PDB file of C-alpha atoms in Angstrom:
ATOM      1  CA  UNK A  15       0.000   0.000   0.000  1.00 49.00           C
ATOM      2  CA  UNK A  16       3.051   2.220   0.005  1.00 62.00           C
ATOM      3  CA  UNK A  17       4.391   4.769   2.400  1.00 78.00           C
ATOM      4  CA  UNK A  18       2.788   4.942   5.847  1.00 89.00           C
ATOM      5  CA  UNK A  19       1.383   8.210   7.069  1.00 94.00           C
ATOM      6  CA  UNK A  20       3.374   9.859   9.844  1.00 94.00           C
ATOM      7  CA  UNK A  21       1.237  10.395  12.950  1.00 95.00           C
ATOM      8  CA  UNK A  22       2.365  14.044  13.050  1.00 96.00           C
ATOM      9  CA  UNK A  23       0.781  14.550   9.618  1.00 97.00           C
ATOM     10  CA  UNK A  24      -2.775  14.010  10.886  1.00 98.00           C
ATOM     11  CA  UNK A  25      -3.954  16.400  13.565  1.00 98.00           C
ATOM     12  CA  UNK A  26      -7.360  16.922  15.144  1.00 98.00           C
ATOM     13  CA  UNK A  27      -8.800  20.298  16.042  1.00 98.00           C
ATOM     14  CA  UNK A  28     -12.168  21.628  17.099  1.00 98.00           C
ATOM     15  CA  UNK A  29     -13.715  24.151  14.735  1.00 97.00           C
ATOM     16  CA  UNK A  30     -14.029  26.506  17.710  1.00 97.00           C
ATOM     17  CA  UNK A  31     -10.257  26.595  18.260  1.00 97.00           C
ATOM     18  CA  UNK A  32      -8.298  29.200  16.292  1.00 97.00           C
ATOM     19  CA  UNK A  33      -6.489  28.036  13.157  1.00 97.00           C
ATOM     20  CA  UNK A  34      -2.693  27.977  13.136  1.00 97.00           C
ATOM     21  CA  UNK A  35      -0.143  28.001  10.339  1.00 95.00           C
ATOM     22  CA  UNK A  36       1.061  24.616  11.625  1.00 97.00           C
ATOM     23  CA  UNK A  37      -2.348  23.060  10.845  1.00 98.00           C
ATOM     24  CA  UNK A  38      -1.455  22.461   7.203  1.00 98.00           C
ATOM     25  CA  UNK A  39      -4.532  21.714   5.102  1.00 98.00           C
ATOM     26  CA  UNK A  40      -7.632  22.184   7.267  1.00 98.00           C
ATOM     27  CA  UNK A  41     -10.387  19.714   6.362  1.00 98.00           C
ATOM     28  CA  UNK A  42     -13.818  19.977   7.939  1.00 98.00           C
ATOM     29  CA  UNK A  43     -15.055  16.414   8.407  1.00 98.00           C
ATOM     30  CA  UNK A  44     -18.566  17.186   9.678  1.00 97.00           C
ATOM     31  CA  UNK A  45     -21.768  16.868   7.681  1.00 95.00           C
ATOM     32  CA  UNK A  46     -23.074  20.165   9.109  1.00 95.00           C
ATOM     33  CA  UNK A  47     -21.236  23.472   9.429  1.00 97.00           C
ATOM     34  CA  UNK A  48     -20.331  24.113  13.111  1.00 96.00           C
ATOM     35  CA  UNK A  49     -22.774  26.494  14.795  1.00 95.00           C
ATOM     36  CA  UNK A  50     -21.514  29.972  15.527  1.00 96.00           C
ATOM     37  CA  UNK A  51     -18.319  29.647  13.475  1.00 96.00           C
ATOM     38  CA  UNK A  52     -17.914  31.942  10.491  1.00 95.00           C
ATOM     39  CA  UNK A  53     -16.351  30.565   7.349  1.00 94.00           C
ATOM     40  CA  UNK A  54     -13.641  33.220   7.550  1.00 94.00           C
ATOM     41  CA  UNK A  55     -12.746  32.366  11.165  1.00 94.00           C
ATOM     42  CA  UNK A  56     -12.729  28.625  10.480  1.00 96.00           C
ATOM     43  CA  UNK A  57     -10.181  28.956   7.648  1.00 97.00           C
ATOM     44  CA  UNK A  58     -11.304  25.644   6.155  1.00 98.00           C
ATOM     45  CA  UNK A  59      -9.437  24.572   3.021  1.00 98.00           C
ATOM     46  CA  UNK A  60     -11.757  21.692   2.212  1.00 97.00           C
ATOM     47  CA  UNK A  61     -15.125  20.462   3.470  1.00 97.00           C
ATOM     48  CA  UNK A  62     -15.686  16.759   2.948  1.00 89.00           C
ATOM     49  CA  UNK A  63     -19.231  15.949   4.076  1.00 94.00           C
ATOM     50  CA  UNK A  64     -19.165  12.438   2.600  1.00 93.00           C
ATOM     51  CA  UNK A  65     -16.539  11.251   5.078  1.00 94.00           C
ATOM     52  CA  UNK A  66     -18.706  12.320   8.055  1.00 96.00           C
ATOM     53  CA  UNK A  67     -21.063   9.914   9.821  1.00 97.00           C
ATOM     54  CA  UNK A  68     -24.481   9.643   8.221  1.00 97.00           C
ATOM     55  CA  UNK A  69     -27.274  11.730   9.696  1.00 96.00           C
ATOM     56  CA  UNK A  70     -28.881   8.541  10.985  1.00 97.00           C
ATOM     57  CA  UNK A  71     -25.696   7.410  12.753  1.00 98.00           C
ATOM     58  CA  UNK A  72     -24.997  10.883  14.126  1.00 95.00           C
ATOM     59  CA  UNK A  73     -28.536  11.152  15.517  1.00 96.00           C
ATOM     60  CA  UNK A  74     -28.293   7.675  17.055  1.00 98.00           C
ATOM     61  CA  UNK A  75     -24.925   8.371  18.702  1.00 97.00           C
ATOM     62  CA  UNK A  76     -25.496  11.913  20.022  1.00 93.00           C
ATOM     63  CA  UNK A  77     -22.015  11.745  21.610  1.00 90.00           C
ATOM     64  CA  UNK A  78     -23.290   9.373  24.280  1.00 94.00           C
ATOM     65  CA  UNK A  79     -20.181   7.725  25.796  1.00 95.00           C
ATOM     66  CA  UNK A  80     -22.245   4.583  26.467  1.00 97.00           C
ATOM     67  CA  UNK A  81     -22.655   4.193  22.685  1.00 97.00           C
ATOM     68  CA  UNK A  82     -19.021   4.970  21.811  1.00 96.00           C
ATOM     69  CA  UNK A  83     -17.845   1.400  21.119  1.00 96.00           C
ATOM     70  CA  UNK A  84     -20.805   0.603  18.883  1.00 97.00           C
ATOM     71  CA  UNK A  85     -20.556   3.992  17.168  1.00 97.00           C
ATOM     72  CA  UNK A  86     -16.950   3.251  16.182  1.00 96.00           C
ATOM     73  CA  UNK A  87     -17.918  -0.068  14.605  1.00 96.00           C
ATOM     74  CA  UNK A  88     -20.807   1.470  12.686  1.00 97.00           C
ATOM     75  CA  UNK A  89     -18.778   4.465  11.516  1.00 97.00           C
ATOM     76  CA  UNK A  90     -15.932   2.279  10.263  1.00 95.00           C
ATOM     77  CA  UNK A  91     -18.455   0.329   8.163  1.00 95.00           C
ATOM     78  CA  UNK A  92     -19.876   3.572   6.776  1.00 95.00           C
ATOM     79  CA  UNK A  93     -16.563   5.191   6.016  1.00 93.00           C
ATOM     80  CA  UNK A  94     -15.322   2.317   3.877  1.00 91.00           C
ATOM     81  CA  UNK A  95     -18.248   2.961   1.535  1.00 93.00           C
ATOM     82  CA  UNK A  96     -16.394   6.172   0.620  1.00 92.00           C
ATOM     83  CA  UNK A  97     -13.035   4.681  -0.334  1.00 93.00           C
ATOM     84  CA  UNK A  98     -12.307   7.317  -2.971  1.00 95.00           C
ATOM     85  CA  UNK A  99     -12.558  10.139  -0.429  1.00 94.00           C
ATOM     86  CA  UNK A 100     -10.611   8.114   2.127  1.00 94.00           C
ATOM     87  CA  UNK A 101      -7.851   7.482  -0.419  1.00 94.00           C
ATOM     88  CA  UNK A 102      -7.752  11.198  -1.210  1.00 96.00           C
ATOM     89  CA  UNK A 103      -7.325  12.031   2.482  1.00 96.00           C
ATOM     90  CA  UNK A 104      -4.559   9.431   2.749  1.00 95.00           C
ATOM     91  CA  UNK A 105      -2.755  10.944  -0.238  1.00 96.00           C
ATOM     92  CA  UNK A 106      -2.963  14.428   1.291  1.00 96.00           C
ATOM     93  CA  UNK A 107      -1.660  13.158   4.638  1.00 97.00           C
ATOM     94  CA  UNK A 108       1.232  11.330   2.971  1.00 96.00           C
ATOM     95  CA  UNK A 109       2.352  14.511   1.235  1.00 95.00           C
ATOM     96  CA  UNK A 110       2.005  16.886   4.204  1.00 96.00           C
ATOM     97  CA  UNK A 111       0.157  17.795   7.362  1.00 98.00           C
ATOM     98  CA  UNK A 112      -3.634  17.802   7.454  1.00 98.00           C
ATOM     99  CA  UNK A 113      -5.882  18.836  10.305  1.00 99.00           C
ATOM    100  CA  UNK A 114      -9.242  17.126  10.622  1.00 98.00           C
ATOM    101  CA  UNK A 115     -11.543  19.844  11.900  1.00 98.00           C
ATOM    102  CA  UNK A 116     -14.685  18.824  13.801  1.00 98.00           C
ATOM    103  CA  UNK A 117     -17.455  20.641  15.647  1.00 96.00           C
ATOM    104  CA  UNK A 118     -18.135  18.195  18.490  1.00 94.00           C
ATOM    105  CA  UNK A 119     -17.596  19.528  22.004  1.00 92.00           C
ATOM    106  CA  UNK A 120     -16.482  16.088  23.205  1.00 94.00           C
ATOM    107  CA  UNK A 121     -12.805  15.711  22.297  1.00 93.00           C
ATOM    108  CA  UNK A 122     -12.747  12.041  23.334  1.00 93.00           C
ATOM    109  CA  UNK A 123     -15.880  10.585  21.737  1.00 95.00           C
ATOM    110  CA  UNK A 124     -16.085  11.889  18.181  1.00 96.00           C
ATOM    111  CA  UNK A 125     -15.759  10.593  14.647  1.00 97.00           C
ATOM    112  CA  UNK A 126     -12.593  12.584  13.854  1.00 97.00           C
ATOM    113  CA  UNK A 127     -10.668  10.314  16.243  1.00 96.00           C
ATOM    114  CA  UNK A 128     -11.889   7.230  14.398  1.00 96.00           C
ATOM    115  CA  UNK A 129     -11.099   8.788  11.016  1.00 97.00           C
ATOM    116  CA  UNK A 130      -7.577   9.739  12.121  1.00 97.00           C
ATOM    117  CA  UNK A 131      -6.914   6.204  13.304  1.00 95.00           C
ATOM    118  CA  UNK A 132      -8.139   4.751  10.021  1.00 95.00           C
ATOM    119  CA  UNK A 133      -5.813   7.081   8.117  1.00 95.00           C
ATOM    120  CA  UNK A 134      -2.889   6.092  10.338  1.00 95.00           C
ATOM    121  CA  UNK A 135      -3.621   2.377   9.989  1.00 90.00           C
ATOM    122  CA  UNK A 136      -4.429   1.909  13.658  1.00 82.00           C
ATOM    123  CA  UNK A 137      -6.848  -0.901  14.227  1.00 61.00           C
ATOM    124  CA  UNK A 138      -8.071  -0.983  17.822  1.00 53.00           C
ATOM    125  CA  UNK A 139     -11.234   0.691  19.012  1.00 55.00           C
ATOM    126  CA  UNK A 140     -10.977   3.339  21.704  1.00 53.00           C
ATOM    127  CA  UNK A 141     -12.447   2.655  25.100  1.00 51.00           C
ATOM    128  CA  UNK A 142     -14.678   5.218  26.775  1.00 49.00           C
ATOM    129  CA  UNK A 143     -11.798   6.147  29.064  1.00 43.00           C
ATOM    130  CA  UNK A 144      -9.460   6.987  26.158  1.00 40.00           C
TER     131      UNK A 144
END
């Protein structure tokens, strides 16, 4: 499959945190634009809605830590239906730093963590105490 992606090349950042030059390419990975964040302040380079959890999965999960393990399994199944977009993200991360920008308030139980781990080739699921 070629060159592995360096962990430092895939960062996570909330949309509510200020952008930094060190972010590299900022990719919003949510289906909905984060509330209260202007497009100018977000400094998003790319918005990839297709890589976000489906509306049905997002509504089921609702960032409930008790559903975290099952959410990860379901999201992994969904994300592999979008291989072309996943491959594009991998290519970007191999050539330089990307920051996966997300709107969730919970920094521990959100889809950006799962997406990062898929990009980095990490297999295990995160526990609720991660």
